[in-house]
Amino acid sequence: MRNLTFVSLLFTMLLMTPPLTAGTYPMAPALDVDEWINGDGVTLDDLKGKVVVIDFFQMWCPGCNNFSIPLVAQWEQRFAEEIAAGQLVMLSIHTVFEGHDYQRTERLIPYLKKKGINHLVGVDRHQGNDPTPQTMKLFHTRGTPEIAILDKQGRIRFQRFGGFDVKTATTLIRDLLRESVE
């Protein structure tokens, strides 16, 4: 019971962590991906001039299956014109830090089809026997799901672990689409 209370308290604290504030927008690190699914790979430098949404997920993550994956699908519908015009890019990074034997690429491909995930998906690179993948380390993610929203210059303007206020994030995407490229 005490462990459940601690986990609930920790999750609540993470949800209440404020988003990055003005003037504190770091440049996004490079993606370190083993392979790309649903298309040719990209670098974040390739995507400069576009707003980028990155969903860090795992197949067996309940929060991913119930929150971030449906949210990205919702955003893909809401911002379909901007995506088609090349102004907004949705990326997912399969960032496996547990259950490595189960969450292999051979299982990921049918999972993506079942979930209707057709945008570009990168498989986060593991180095040696380290259970934590490289892009996860570079972005300092705290687990899955975690969503990062990058502005047109490649700066991280929003990064959240777990659930968050969808309306605020949607408004941010809309605002970033309107910003001019510096």
Backbone as a printed PyTorch tensor [residue, N CA C, xyz], in Angstrom:
tensor([[[  0.8270,  -1.1900,   0.0000],
         [  0.0000,   0.0000,   0.0000],
         [  0.8730,   1.2560,   0.0000]],

        [[  1.9410,   1.2300,   0.7990],
         [  2.8200,   2.3850,   0.8740],
         [  3.4800,   2.6520,  -0.4860]],

        [[  3.8660,   1.5790,  -1.2110],
         [  4.4730,   1.7460,  -2.5390],
         [  3.4880,   2.3880,  -3.5020]],

        [[  2.2260,   1.9800,  -3.4520],
         [  1.2090,   2.5420,  -4.3230],
         [  1.0170,   4.0270,  -4.0270]],

        [[  1.0200,   4.4000,  -2.7630],
         [  0.8950,   5.8130,  -2.3860],
         [  2.0800,   6.6010,  -2.9060]],

        [[  3.2910,   6.0610,  -2.7680],
         [  4.4820,   6.7430,  -3.2590],
         [  4.4130,   6.9270,  -4.7660]],

        [[  4.0260,   5.8880,  -5.4970],
         [  3.9180,   5.9720,  -6.9570],
         [  2.8680,   7.0070,  -7.3440]],

        [[  1.7440,   7.0230,  -6.6660],
         [  0.6940,   8.0110,  -6.9580],
         [  1.1930,   9.4250,  -6.6990]],

        [[  1.9140,   9.6220,  -5.5930],
         [  2.4570,  10.9350,  -5.2680],
         [  3.4840,  11.3620,  -6.3110]],

        [[  4.3790,  10.4620,  -6.6860],
         [  5.3970,  10.7630,  -7.6880],
         [  4.7490,  11.1350,  -9.0210]],

        [[  3.7600,  10.3630,  -9.4520],
         [  3.0740,  10.6340, -10.7190],
         [  2.3920,  11.9940, -10.6660]],

        [[  1.7460,  12.3220,  -9.5680],
         [  1.0860,  13.6240,  -9.4200],
         [  2.1040,  14.7490,  -9.4970]],

        [[  3.2530,  14.5790,  -8.8510],
         [  4.2890,  15.6110,  -8.9010],
         [  4.7900,  15.8080, -10.3190]],

        [[  4.9680,  14.7170, -11.0610],
         [  5.4420,  14.8280, -12.4370],
         [  4.4330,  15.5480, -13.3030]],

        [[  3.1520,  15.3050, -13.0740],
         [  2.1180,  15.9720, -13.8560],
         [  2.0780,  17.4640, -13.5650]],

        [[  2.4810,  17.8390, -12.3650],
         [  2.4110,  19.2470, -11.9720],
         [  3.6820,  20.0160, -12.3370]],

        [[  4.7050,  19.3270, -12.8950],
         [  5.9280,  20.0050, -13.2830],
         [  5.6010,  21.0160, -14.3700]],

        [[  5.9910,  22.2830, -14.1750],
         [  5.6350,  23.2920, -15.1700],
         [  6.4020,  23.0960, -16.4680]],

        [[  5.8270,  23.5240, -17.5900],
         [  6.5470,  23.4450, -18.8570],
         [  7.7020,  24.4340, -18.8580]],

        [[  8.5760,  24.2890, -19.8290],
         [  9.6900,  25.2210, -19.9600],
         [  9.1480,  26.6340, -20.1190]],

        [[  9.8520,  27.5910, -19.5610],
         [  9.3890,  28.9730, -19.6260],
         [ 10.2170,  29.7660, -20.6260]],

        [[  9.7260,  30.9510, -20.9770],
         [ 10.3820,  31.7900, -21.9750],
         [ 11.8470,  32.0000, -21.6260]],

        [[ 12.6710,  31.9500, -22.6550],
         [ 14.0850,  32.1980, -22.4640],
         [ 14.8810,  30.9830, -22.0410]],

        [[ 14.2380,  29.8580, -21.8030],
         [ 14.9400,  28.6580, -21.3510],
         [ 14.8060,  27.5240, -22.3600]],

        [[ 14.7050,  27.8540, -23.6220],
         [ 14.4520,  26.8290, -24.6370],
         [ 15.7610,  26.2630, -25.1750]],

        [[ 16.1390,  25.0760, -24.7370],
         [ 17.3790,  24.4760, -25.2450],
         [ 17.1730,  23.9100, -26.6490]],

        [[ 18.2620,  23.8370, -27.3900],
         [ 18.2110,  23.1710, -28.6900],
         [ 18.0190,  21.6770, -28.4460]],

        [[ 17.2210,  21.0690, -29.2840],
         [ 17.0030,  19.6240, -29.1670],
         [ 18.2840,  18.8960, -29.5670]],

        [[ 18.6190,  17.8490, -28.8390],
         [ 19.7870,  17.0530, -29.2300],
         [ 19.4680,  16.2320, -30.4830]],

        [[ 20.4770,  15.6550, -31.0580],
         [ 20.2790,  14.7930, -32.2270],
         [ 19.5510,  13.5120, -31.8220]],

        [[ 18.8310,  12.9580, -32.7650],
         [ 18.2080,  11.6500, -32.5640],
         [ 19.2670,  10.5860, -32.8310]],

        [[ 19.3140,   9.5510, -32.0020],
         [ 20.2550,   8.4530, -32.1890],
         [ 19.4280,   7.1850, -32.3860]],

        [[ 19.1350,   6.8860, -33.6410],
         [ 18.1570,   5.8590, -33.9980],
         [ 18.8410,   4.7120, -34.7340]],

        [[ 18.4810,   3.4920, -34.3660],
         [ 18.9980,   2.2830, -35.0260],
         [ 18.4030,   2.0860, -36.4070]],

        [[ 17.0940,   2.2490, -36.4820],
         [ 16.4100,   2.0790, -37.7710],
         [ 15.1170,   2.8730, -37.7730]],

        [[ 14.6470,   3.1650, -38.9770],
         [ 13.4100,   3.9270, -39.1760],
         [ 12.3650,   3.0330, -39.8030]],

        [[ 11.1430,   3.2120, -39.3690],
         [ 10.0020,   2.4590, -39.8970],
         [  9.0220,   3.4780, -40.4720]],

        [[  8.3570,   3.1180, -41.5270],
         [  7.3610,   3.9470, -42.2260],
         [  8.0060,   5.0520, -43.0560]],

        [[  9.2530,   4.8950, -43.4380],
         [  9.8780,   5.8890, -44.3110],
         [ 11.3620,   5.9880, -44.0730]],

        [[ 11.9670,   6.8940, -44.8460],
         [ 13.4030,   7.1480, -44.7300],
         [ 13.6670,   7.9520, -43.4680]],

        [[ 14.7980,   7.7250, -42.8830],
         [ 15.1630,   8.4160, -41.6670],
         [ 15.3850,   9.9050, -41.8780]],

        [[ 15.3310,  10.6400, -40.7960],
         [ 15.5690,  12.0810, -40.8210],
         [ 16.4600,  12.4520, -39.6400]],

        [[ 17.0250,  13.6320, -39.7440],
         [ 17.6930,  14.2340, -38.6010],
         [ 16.8700,  15.4520, -38.2210]],

        [[ 17.0640,  15.9390, -37.0280],
         [ 16.3460,  17.1510, -36.6360],
         [ 16.8270,  18.3510, -37.4440]],

        [[ 18.0700,  18.3130, -37.9070],
         [ 18.5390,  19.3780, -38.8020],
         [ 17.7370,  19.3850, -40.1020]],

        [[ 17.3710,  18.1870, -40.5880],
         [ 16.5360,  18.0970, -41.7980],
         [ 15.1860,  18.7730, -41.5920]],

        [[ 14.7370,  18.8390, -40.3530],
         [ 13.3910,  19.3280, -40.0480],
         [ 13.3590,  20.7870, -39.5960]],

        [[ 14.4960,  21.4660, -39.6320],
         [ 14.5050,  22.8900, -39.2800],
         [ 13.5470,  23.6280, -40.2010]],

        [[ 12.8260,  24.5770, -39.6450],
         [ 11.8200,  25.3120, -40.4030],
         [ 10.4320,  24.7040, -40.2530]],

        [[ 10.3550,  23.5710, -39.5580],
         [  9.0840,  22.8900, -39.3010],
         [  8.8880,  22.7500, -37.7990]],

        [[  7.6490,  22.6870, -37.3770],
         [  7.3330,  22.3490, -35.9950],
         [  7.3630,  20.8180, -35.9210]],

        [[  7.9660,  20.2870, -34.8740],
         [  8.1250,  18.8390, -34.7460],
         [  7.5510,  18.3800, -33.4110]],

        [[  6.7050,  17.3600, -33.4750],
         [  6.1780,  16.7080, -32.2730],
         [  6.8170,  15.3270, -32.2090]],

        [[  7.4590,  15.0300, -31.0790],
         [  8.0910,  13.7200, -30.8830],
         [  7.3910,  13.0090, -29.7390]],

        [[  6.8950,  11.8100, -30.0240],
         [  6.2700,  10.9640, -29.0020],
         [  7.2390,   9.8410, -28.6640]],

        [[  7.8030,   9.8690, -27.4620],
         [  8.6460,   8.7850, -26.9670],
         [  7.7130,   7.7470, -26.3500]],

        [[  7.7280,   6.5280, -26.8850],
         [  6.7540,   5.5260, -26.4510],
         [  7.3780,   4.1380, -26.3880]],

        [[  6.6470,   3.2250, -25.7500],
         [  6.9390,   1.7930, -25.7590],
         [  5.6380,   1.0710, -26.0620]],

        [[  5.7420,  -0.0950, -26.6690],
         [  4.5360,  -0.8520, -27.0390],
         [  3.6870,  -1.2100, -25.8280]],

        [[  4.3170,  -1.5940, -24.7520],
         [  3.5320,  -2.1130, -23.6240],
         [  3.2600,  -1.0610, -22.5560]],

        [[  3.4920,   0.1760, -22.8640],
         [  3.2810,   1.2770, -21.9280],
         [  1.8010,   1.6680, -21.8900]],

        [[  1.1230,   1.5070, -20.7390],
         [ -0.2980,   1.8690, -20.6600],
         [ -0.5600,   3.3430, -20.9780]],

        [[  0.2890,   4.2440, -20.4840],
         [  0.1060,   5.6640, -20.7640],
         [  0.2690,   5.9870, -22.2390]],

        [[  1.1390,   5.2500, -22.9110],
         [  1.3290,   5.4460, -24.3540],
         [  0.0750,   4.9990, -25.0970]],

        [[ -0.4090,   3.8150, -24.7590],
         [ -1.5660,   3.2580, -25.4540],
         [ -2.8580,   4.0030, -25.1590]],

        [[ -2.9470,   4.5990, -23.9730],
         [ -4.1850,   5.2780, -23.5830],
         [ -4.1280,   6.7940, -23.7000]],

        [[ -2.9320,   7.3710, -23.8230],
         [ -2.8280,   8.8320, -23.8640],
         [ -2.0510,   9.3350, -25.0780]],

        [[ -0.7500,   9.0710, -25.1300],
         [  0.0660,   9.7520, -26.1350],
         [ -0.2120,   9.2810, -27.5610]],

        [[ -0.3770,   7.9960, -27.7770],
         [ -0.6330,   7.5090, -29.1430],
         [ -1.9750,   8.0210, -29.6560]],

        [[ -3.0650,   7.9320, -28.8660],
         [ -4.3200,   8.5360, -29.3370],
         [ -4.2240,  10.0520, -29.5140]],

        [[ -3.4410,  10.7220, -28.6620],
         [ -3.2950,  12.1710, -28.7820],
         [ -2.5960,  12.5310, -30.0910]],

        [[ -1.5160,  11.8410, -30.4140],
         [ -0.8090,  12.1220, -31.6670],
         [ -1.7450,  11.8710, -32.8520]],

        [[ -2.5420,  10.8100, -32.7960],
         [ -3.5130,  10.5470, -33.8720],
         [ -4.5280,  11.6890, -33.9740]],

        [[ -4.9650,  12.1960, -32.8290],
         [ -5.8980,  13.3300, -32.8110],
         [ -5.2430,  14.5620, -33.4330]],

        [[ -4.0050,  14.8320, -33.0600],
         [ -3.2870,  15.9710, -33.6380],
         [ -3.0790,  15.7880, -35.1310]],

        [[ -2.8160,  14.5670, -35.5720],
         [ -2.6490,  14.3270, -37.0140],
         [ -3.9210,  14.6820, -37.7740]],

        [[ -5.0710,  14.4220, -37.1940],
         [ -6.3350,  14.8040, -37.8300],
         [ -6.5360,  16.3120, -37.7570]],

        [[ -6.3290,  16.8890, -36.5900],
         [ -6.5580,  18.3200, -36.3810],
         [ -5.6320,  19.1740, -37.2510]],

        [[ -4.3860,  18.7420, -37.4130],
         [ -3.3940,  19.5110, -38.1590],
         [ -3.0350,  18.8520, -39.4960]],

        [[ -3.9830,  18.1460, -40.0900],
         [ -3.7290,  17.4120, -41.3460],
         [ -3.2270,  18.3350, -42.4560]],

        [[ -3.8030,  19.5230, -42.5750],
         [ -3.3750,  20.4540, -43.6300],
         [ -1.9390,  20.9050, -43.4070]],

        [[ -1.5800,  21.2200, -42.1720],
         [ -0.2240,  21.6640, -41.8580],
         [  0.7950,  20.5410, -42.0750]],

        [[  0.3960,  19.3210, -41.7720],
         [  1.2730,  18.1680, -42.0080],
         [  1.4560,  17.9820, -43.5090]],

        [[  0.3630,  18.0280, -44.2560],
         [  0.4290,  17.8580, -45.7120],
         [  1.2710,  18.9570, -46.3680]],

        [[  1.2310,  20.1580, -45.7990],
         [  1.9920,  21.2850, -46.3420],
         [  3.4570,  21.2660, -45.8990]],

        [[  3.8400,  20.2990, -45.0620],
         [  5.2160,  20.2020, -44.6060],
         [  5.5850,  21.1910, -43.5200]],

        [[  4.5900,  21.7510, -42.8490],
         [  4.8550,  22.7140, -41.7730],
         [  4.9890,  22.0440, -40.4070]],

        [[  4.4030,  20.8640, -40.2710],
         [  4.3720,  20.1300, -39.0060],
         [  4.7380,  18.6850, -39.2760]],

        [[  5.5880,  18.1250, -38.4160],
         [  6.0220,  16.7390, -38.5550],
         [  5.7560,  16.0130, -37.2510]],

        [[  5.1440,  14.8510, -37.3590],
         [  4.9520,  13.9640, -36.2100],
         [  5.9800,  12.8440, -36.3180]],

        [[  6.7180,  12.6230, -35.2450],
         [  7.6860,  11.5340, -35.1580],
         [  7.3870,  10.7400, -33.8930]],

        [[  7.6470,   9.4660, -33.9450],
         [  7.6040,   8.6580, -32.7350],
         [  8.9430,   7.9710, -32.5870]],

        [[  9.3870,   7.8580, -31.3500],
         [ 10.6330,   7.1580, -31.0530],
         [ 10.2910,   6.0220, -30.0940]],

        [[ 10.5070,   4.7910, -30.5680],
         [ 10.2850,   3.6140, -29.7260],
         [ 11.4990,   3.4920, -28.8250]],

        [[ 11.3490,   3.9530, -27.5910],
         [ 12.4590,   4.0860, -26.6670],
         [ 12.3170,   3.0620, -25.5440]],

        [[ 12.8500,   1.8900, -25.7950],
         [ 12.6750,   0.7490, -24.8890],
         [ 13.7680,   0.7530, -23.8250]],

        [[ 13.3250,   0.8820, -22.5730],
         [ 14.2760,   0.8300, -21.4590],
         [ 13.9580,  -0.3290, -20.5240]],

        [[ 12.9620,  -1.1270, -20.8720],
         [ 12.5870,  -2.3150, -20.1000],
         [ 11.8950,  -3.2910, -21.0540]],

        [[ 11.8640,  -4.5530, -20.6920],
         [ 11.1890,  -5.5370, -21.5350],
         [ 11.8110,  -5.6710, -22.9110]],

        [[ 13.1320,  -5.6140, -22.9580],
         [ 13.8510,  -5.6360, -24.2360],
         [ 13.5650,  -6.8810, -25.0670]],

        [[ 13.4310,  -8.0280, -24.4080],
         [ 13.1890,  -9.2660, -25.1530],
         [ 11.8270,  -9.2660, -25.8340]],

        [[ 10.8560,  -8.5910, -25.2370],
         [  9.5080,  -8.5550, -25.8090],
         [  9.3620,  -7.4450, -26.8490]],

        [[  9.8800,  -6.2730, -26.5590],
         [  9.6170,  -5.0880, -27.3880],
         [ 10.6280,  -4.9460, -28.5330]],

        [[ 10.7330,  -5.9890, -29.3060],
         [ 11.6570,  -6.0060, -30.4450],
         [ 10.9750,  -5.4450, -31.6970]],

        [[ 11.7900,  -5.0640, -32.6560],
         [ 11.2880,  -4.4830, -33.9070],
         [ 10.3330,  -5.4350, -34.6210]],

        [[ 10.5780,  -6.7320, -34.5330],
         [  9.6940,  -7.7090, -35.1910],
         [  8.2550,  -7.5990, -34.6590]],

        [[  8.1060,  -7.2250, -33.4120],
         [  6.7700,  -7.0330, -32.8250],
         [  6.2720,  -5.6050, -33.0310]],

        [[  7.2100,  -4.6680, -33.1550],
         [  6.8370,  -3.2680, -33.3080],
         [  6.1040,  -3.0220, -34.6280]],

        [[  6.5640,  -3.6160, -35.6940],
         [  5.9690,  -3.3480, -37.0130],
         [  4.4870,  -3.7270, -37.0510]],

        [[  4.0890,  -4.9370, -36.6160],
         [  2.6440,  -5.2280, -36.6020],
         [  1.8690,  -4.3460, -35.6100]],

        [[  2.5160,  -3.9770, -34.5120],
         [  1.8950,  -3.0950, -33.5280],
         [  1.5540,  -1.7520, -34.1740]],

        [[  2.4890,  -1.1860, -34.9250],
         [  2.2550,   0.0960, -35.5970],
         [  1.0830,  -0.0020, -36.5690]],

        [[  1.0220,  -1.1060, -37.2960],
         [ -0.1040,  -1.3020, -38.2360],
         [ -1.4260,  -1.3980, -37.4860]],

        [[ -1.4300,  -2.1600, -36.3980],
         [ -2.6480,  -2.3180, -35.5970],
         [ -3.1180,  -0.9800, -35.0300]],

        [[ -2.1710,  -0.1400, -34.5970],
         [ -2.5050,   1.1530, -33.9980],
         [ -2.7540,   2.2410, -35.0500]],

        [[ -2.4850,   1.9460, -36.3150],
         [ -2.6790,   2.9400, -37.3670],
         [ -1.6310,   4.0410, -37.3430]],

        [[ -0.4360,   3.7220, -36.8660],
         [  0.6550,   4.6960, -36.8250],
         [  1.3950,   4.6180, -38.1500]],

        [[  1.2060,   5.6460, -38.9720],
         [  1.7950,   5.6570, -40.3100],
         [  2.9130,   6.6780, -40.4690]],

        [[  3.0920,   7.5490, -39.4660],
         [  4.1770,   8.5220, -39.5610],
         [  5.5010,   7.8260, -39.2320]],

        [[  6.5730,   8.5540, -39.4110],
         [  7.9140,   8.0230, -39.2220],
         [  8.1470,   7.6250, -37.7560]],

        [[  8.6800,   6.4230, -37.5740],
         [  8.9700,   5.8870, -36.2380],
         [ 10.4220,   5.4410, -36.2060]],

        [[ 11.1580,   5.9710, -35.2380],
         [ 12.5410,   5.5640, -35.0550],
         [ 12.6600,   4.5900, -33.8970]],

        [[ 13.5530,   3.6310, -34.0610],
         [ 13.8570,   2.6860, -32.9830],
         [ 15.1030,   3.2050, -32.2850]],

        [[ 14.9430,   3.6490, -31.0460],
         [ 16.0300,   4.2430, -30.2680],
         [ 17.1930,   3.2550, -30.1450]],

        [[ 18.4050,   3.7590, -30.3460],
         [ 19.6120,   2.9300, -30.3510],
         [ 20.0540,   2.5810, -28.9290]],

        [[ 20.4400,   1.3090, -28.7640],
         [ 21.0670,   0.8590, -27.5160],
         [ 22.5590,   0.7250, -27.7620]],

        [[ 23.3450,   1.0530, -26.7670],
         [ 24.7810,   0.9320, -26.8740],
         [ 25.2420,  -0.1330, -25.8880]],

        [[ 25.8610,  -1.1720, -26.4180],
         [ 26.3530,  -2.2520, -25.5690],
         [ 25.2280,  -2.8900, -24.7850]],

        [[ 25.4640,  -3.1530, -23.5160],
         [ 24.4630,  -3.7730, -22.6450],
         [ 23.6820,  -2.7590, -21.8300]],

        [[ 23.8280,  -1.4860, -22.1340],
         [ 23.1220,  -0.4400, -21.4050],
         [ 21.6260,  -0.5570, -21.7030]],

        [[ 20.7810,  -0.7350, -20.6770],
         [ 19.3450,  -0.8830, -20.9260],
         [ 18.6540,   0.4140, -21.3540]],

        [[ 19.2960,   1.5580, -21.1220],
         [ 18.6900,   2.8450, -21.4670],
         [ 19.1820,   3.2720, -22.8450]],

        [[ 18.2550,   3.5080, -23.7760],
         [ 18.6580,   3.8660, -25.1400],
         [ 19.1910,   5.3010, -25.2370]],

        [[ 19.9000,   5.5520, -26.3140],
         [ 20.6620,   6.7860, -26.4840],
         [ 19.8060,   8.0490, -26.6060]],

        [[ 18.7690,   8.0420, -27.4410],
         [ 17.9560,   9.2520, -27.6040],
         [ 17.2480,   9.5850, -26.2950]],

        [[ 16.8420,   8.5700, -25.5760],
         [ 16.2220,   8.7810, -24.2740],
         [ 17.1840,   9.5290, -23.3540]],

        [[ 18.4500,   9.1370, -23.3660],
         [ 19.4580,   9.8140, -22.5460],
         [ 19.6660,  11.2470, -23.0260]],

        [[ 19.7860,  11.4180, -24.3440],
         [ 20.0740,  12.7380, -24.9020],
         [ 18.9630,  13.7470, -24.5910]],

        [[ 17.7020,  13.2820, -24.6330],
         [ 16.5650,  14.1520, -24.3530],
         [ 16.2220,  14.2040, -22.8640]],

        [[ 16.9230,  13.4150, -22.0510],
         [ 16.6770,  13.3570, -20.6060],
         [ 15.2160,  13.0180, -20.3120]],

        [[ 14.6640,  12.0850, -21.1030],
         [ 13.2830,  11.6940, -20.8310],
         [ 13.2370,  10.9060, -19.5410]],

        [[ 12.0780,  10.9460, -18.9020],
         [ 11.9180,  10.2770, -17.6070],
         [ 11.1920,   8.9600, -17.7330]],

        [[ 10.8430,   8.5810, -18.9320],
         [ 10.1070,   7.3510, -19.1550],
         [  9.1950,   7.5200, -20.3470]],

        [[  8.1650,   6.7050, -20.3740],
         [  7.1830,   6.7940, -21.4550],
         [  5.7900,   6.8000, -20.8390]],

        [[  4.8640,   7.5170, -21.4510],
         [  5.0510,   8.3590, -22.6240],
         [  5.6840,   9.6930, -22.2450]],

        [[  6.3960,  10.2370, -23.1840],
         [  6.9100,  11.5920, -23.0440],
         [  6.8110,  12.2470, -24.4150]],

        [[  6.3150,  13.4650, -24.4300],
         [  6.1540,  14.1930, -25.6850],
         [  6.9970,  15.4520, -25.6310]],

        [[  7.7100,  15.6950, -26.7250],
         [  8.4780,  16.9260, -26.8950],
         [  7.9410,  17.6490, -28.1190]],

        [[  7.8310,  18.9700, -28.0180],
         [  7.4080,  19.7940, -29.1450],
         [  8.5450,  20.7670, -29.4230]],

        [[  9.0320,  20.7480, -30.6590],
         [ 10.1390,  21.5930, -31.0700],
         [  9.6360,  22.7140, -31.9620]],

        [[ 10.2260,  23.8950, -31.7960],
         [  9.8580,  25.0070, -32.6690],
         [ 10.6250,  24.8960, -33.9890]],

        [[ 10.4210,  25.8390, -34.8680],
         [ 11.0110,  25.7980, -36.2070],
         [ 12.5320,  25.9230, -36.1970]],

        [[ 13.0960,  26.4150, -35.1040],
         [ 14.5420,  26.5110, -34.9860],
         [ 15.1510,  25.2450, -34.3770]],

        [[ 14.2980,  24.3240, -33.9440],
         [ 14.7860,  23.0880, -33.3410],
         [ 14.9640,  23.1640, -31.8400]],

        [[ 14.3450,  24.1650, -31.2170],
         [ 14.4150,  24.3050, -29.7600],
         [ 13.2650,  23.5450, -29.1100]],

        [[ 13.5210,  22.9620, -27.9650],
         [ 12.4830,  22.2590, -27.2120],
         [ 11.6320,  23.3120, -26.5150]],

        [[ 10.3820,  23.4200, -26.9460],
         [  9.4820,  24.4090, -26.3590],
         [  8.5230,  23.7790, -25.3550]],

        [[  8.4420,  22.4550, -25.3750],
         [  7.5420,  21.7350, -24.4670],
         [  8.0860,  20.3230, -24.3760]],

        [[  8.2080,  19.8000, -23.1740],
         [  8.5590,  18.3940, -22.9920],
         [  7.9350,  17.9270, -21.7000]],

        [[  7.0980,  16.9260, -21.7990],
         [  6.3750,  16.4200, -20.6280],
         [  6.3480,  14.9040, -20.6050]],

        [[  6.5400,  14.3840, -19.4220],
         [  6.3850,  12.9600, -19.1360],
         [  4.9690,  12.7360, -18.6230]],

        [[  4.3330,  11.6810, -19.0930],
         [  3.0000,  11.3320, -18.6100],
         [  1.9340,  12.2130, -19.2300]],

        [[  0.8560,  12.4030, -18.4850],
         [ -0.2550,  13.2080, -18.9730],
         [ -0.0010,  14.6930, -18.7750]],

        [[ -0.7350,  15.4950, -19.5090],
         [ -0.6210,  16.9470, -19.4100],
         [ -1.8760,  17.5580, -20.0050]],

        [[ -1.9920,  18.8720, -19.8810],
         [ -3.1450,  19.5880, -20.4150],
         [ -3.0380,  19.6470, -21.9460]],

        [[ -3.8700,  18.8860, -22.6210],
         [ -3.8320,  18.7660, -24.0730],
         [ -4.1590,  20.0980, -24.7440]],

        [[ -5.0760,  20.8460, -24.1660],
         [ -5.4660,  22.1230, -24.7670],
         [ -4.2750,  23.0770, -24.8310]],

        [[ -3.4960,  23.1440, -23.7660],
         [ -2.3210,  24.0070, -23.7290],
         [ -1.3070,  23.5860, -24.7910]],

        [[ -1.0440,  22.2950, -24.9040],
         [ -0.0810,  21.7960, -25.8900],
         [ -0.5840,  22.0330, -27.3140]],

        [[ -1.8830,  21.8440, -27.5420],
         [ -2.4630,  22.0770, -28.8640],
         [ -2.3480,  23.5470, -29.2460]],

        [[ -2.6080,  24.4260, -28.2980],
         [ -2.4660,  25.8650, -28.5340],
         [ -1.0150,  26.2040, -28.8520]],

        [[ -0.0770,  25.5830, -28.1430],
         [  1.3420,  25.8230, -28.4120],
         [  1.6870,  25.4210, -29.8430]],

        [[  1.2360,  24.2540, -30.2790],
         [  1.5080,  23.8140, -31.6570],
         [  0.9740,  24.8540, -32.6370]],

        [[ -0.2350,  25.2900, -32.4220],
         [ -0.8550,  26.2990, -33.3050],
         [ -0.0220,  27.5810, -33.3100]],

        [[  0.4100,  28.0280, -32.1300],
         [  1.2150,  29.2490, -32.0260],
         [  2.5740,  29.0820, -32.7230]],

        [[  3.2080,  27.9320, -32.5390],
         [  4.5040,  27.6920, -33.1620],
         [  4.3940,  27.6590, -34.6750]],

        [[  3.2850,  27.1340, -35.1920],
         [  3.0730,  27.1210, -36.6350],
         [  3.0050,  28.5320, -37.1950]],

        [[  2.5180,  29.4840, -36.4120],
         [  2.3850,  30.8660, -36.8400],
         [  3.6960,  31.6460, -36.7380]],

        [[  4.6230,  31.1710, -35.9070],
         [  5.8880,  31.8920, -35.7330],
         [  6.6970,  31.8710, -37.0190]],

        [[  7.3900,  32.9600, -37.2590],
         [  8.2700,  32.9980, -38.4320],
         [  9.6060,  32.3350, -38.0720]],

        [[ 10.2980,  31.8820, -39.0740],
         [ 11.6050,  31.2710, -38.8740],
         [ 12.6170,  32.3940, -38.7120]],

        [[ 13.3960,  32.3400, -37.6580],
         [ 14.3860,  33.4060, -37.3830],
         [ 15.5890,  33.2470, -38.2710]]])
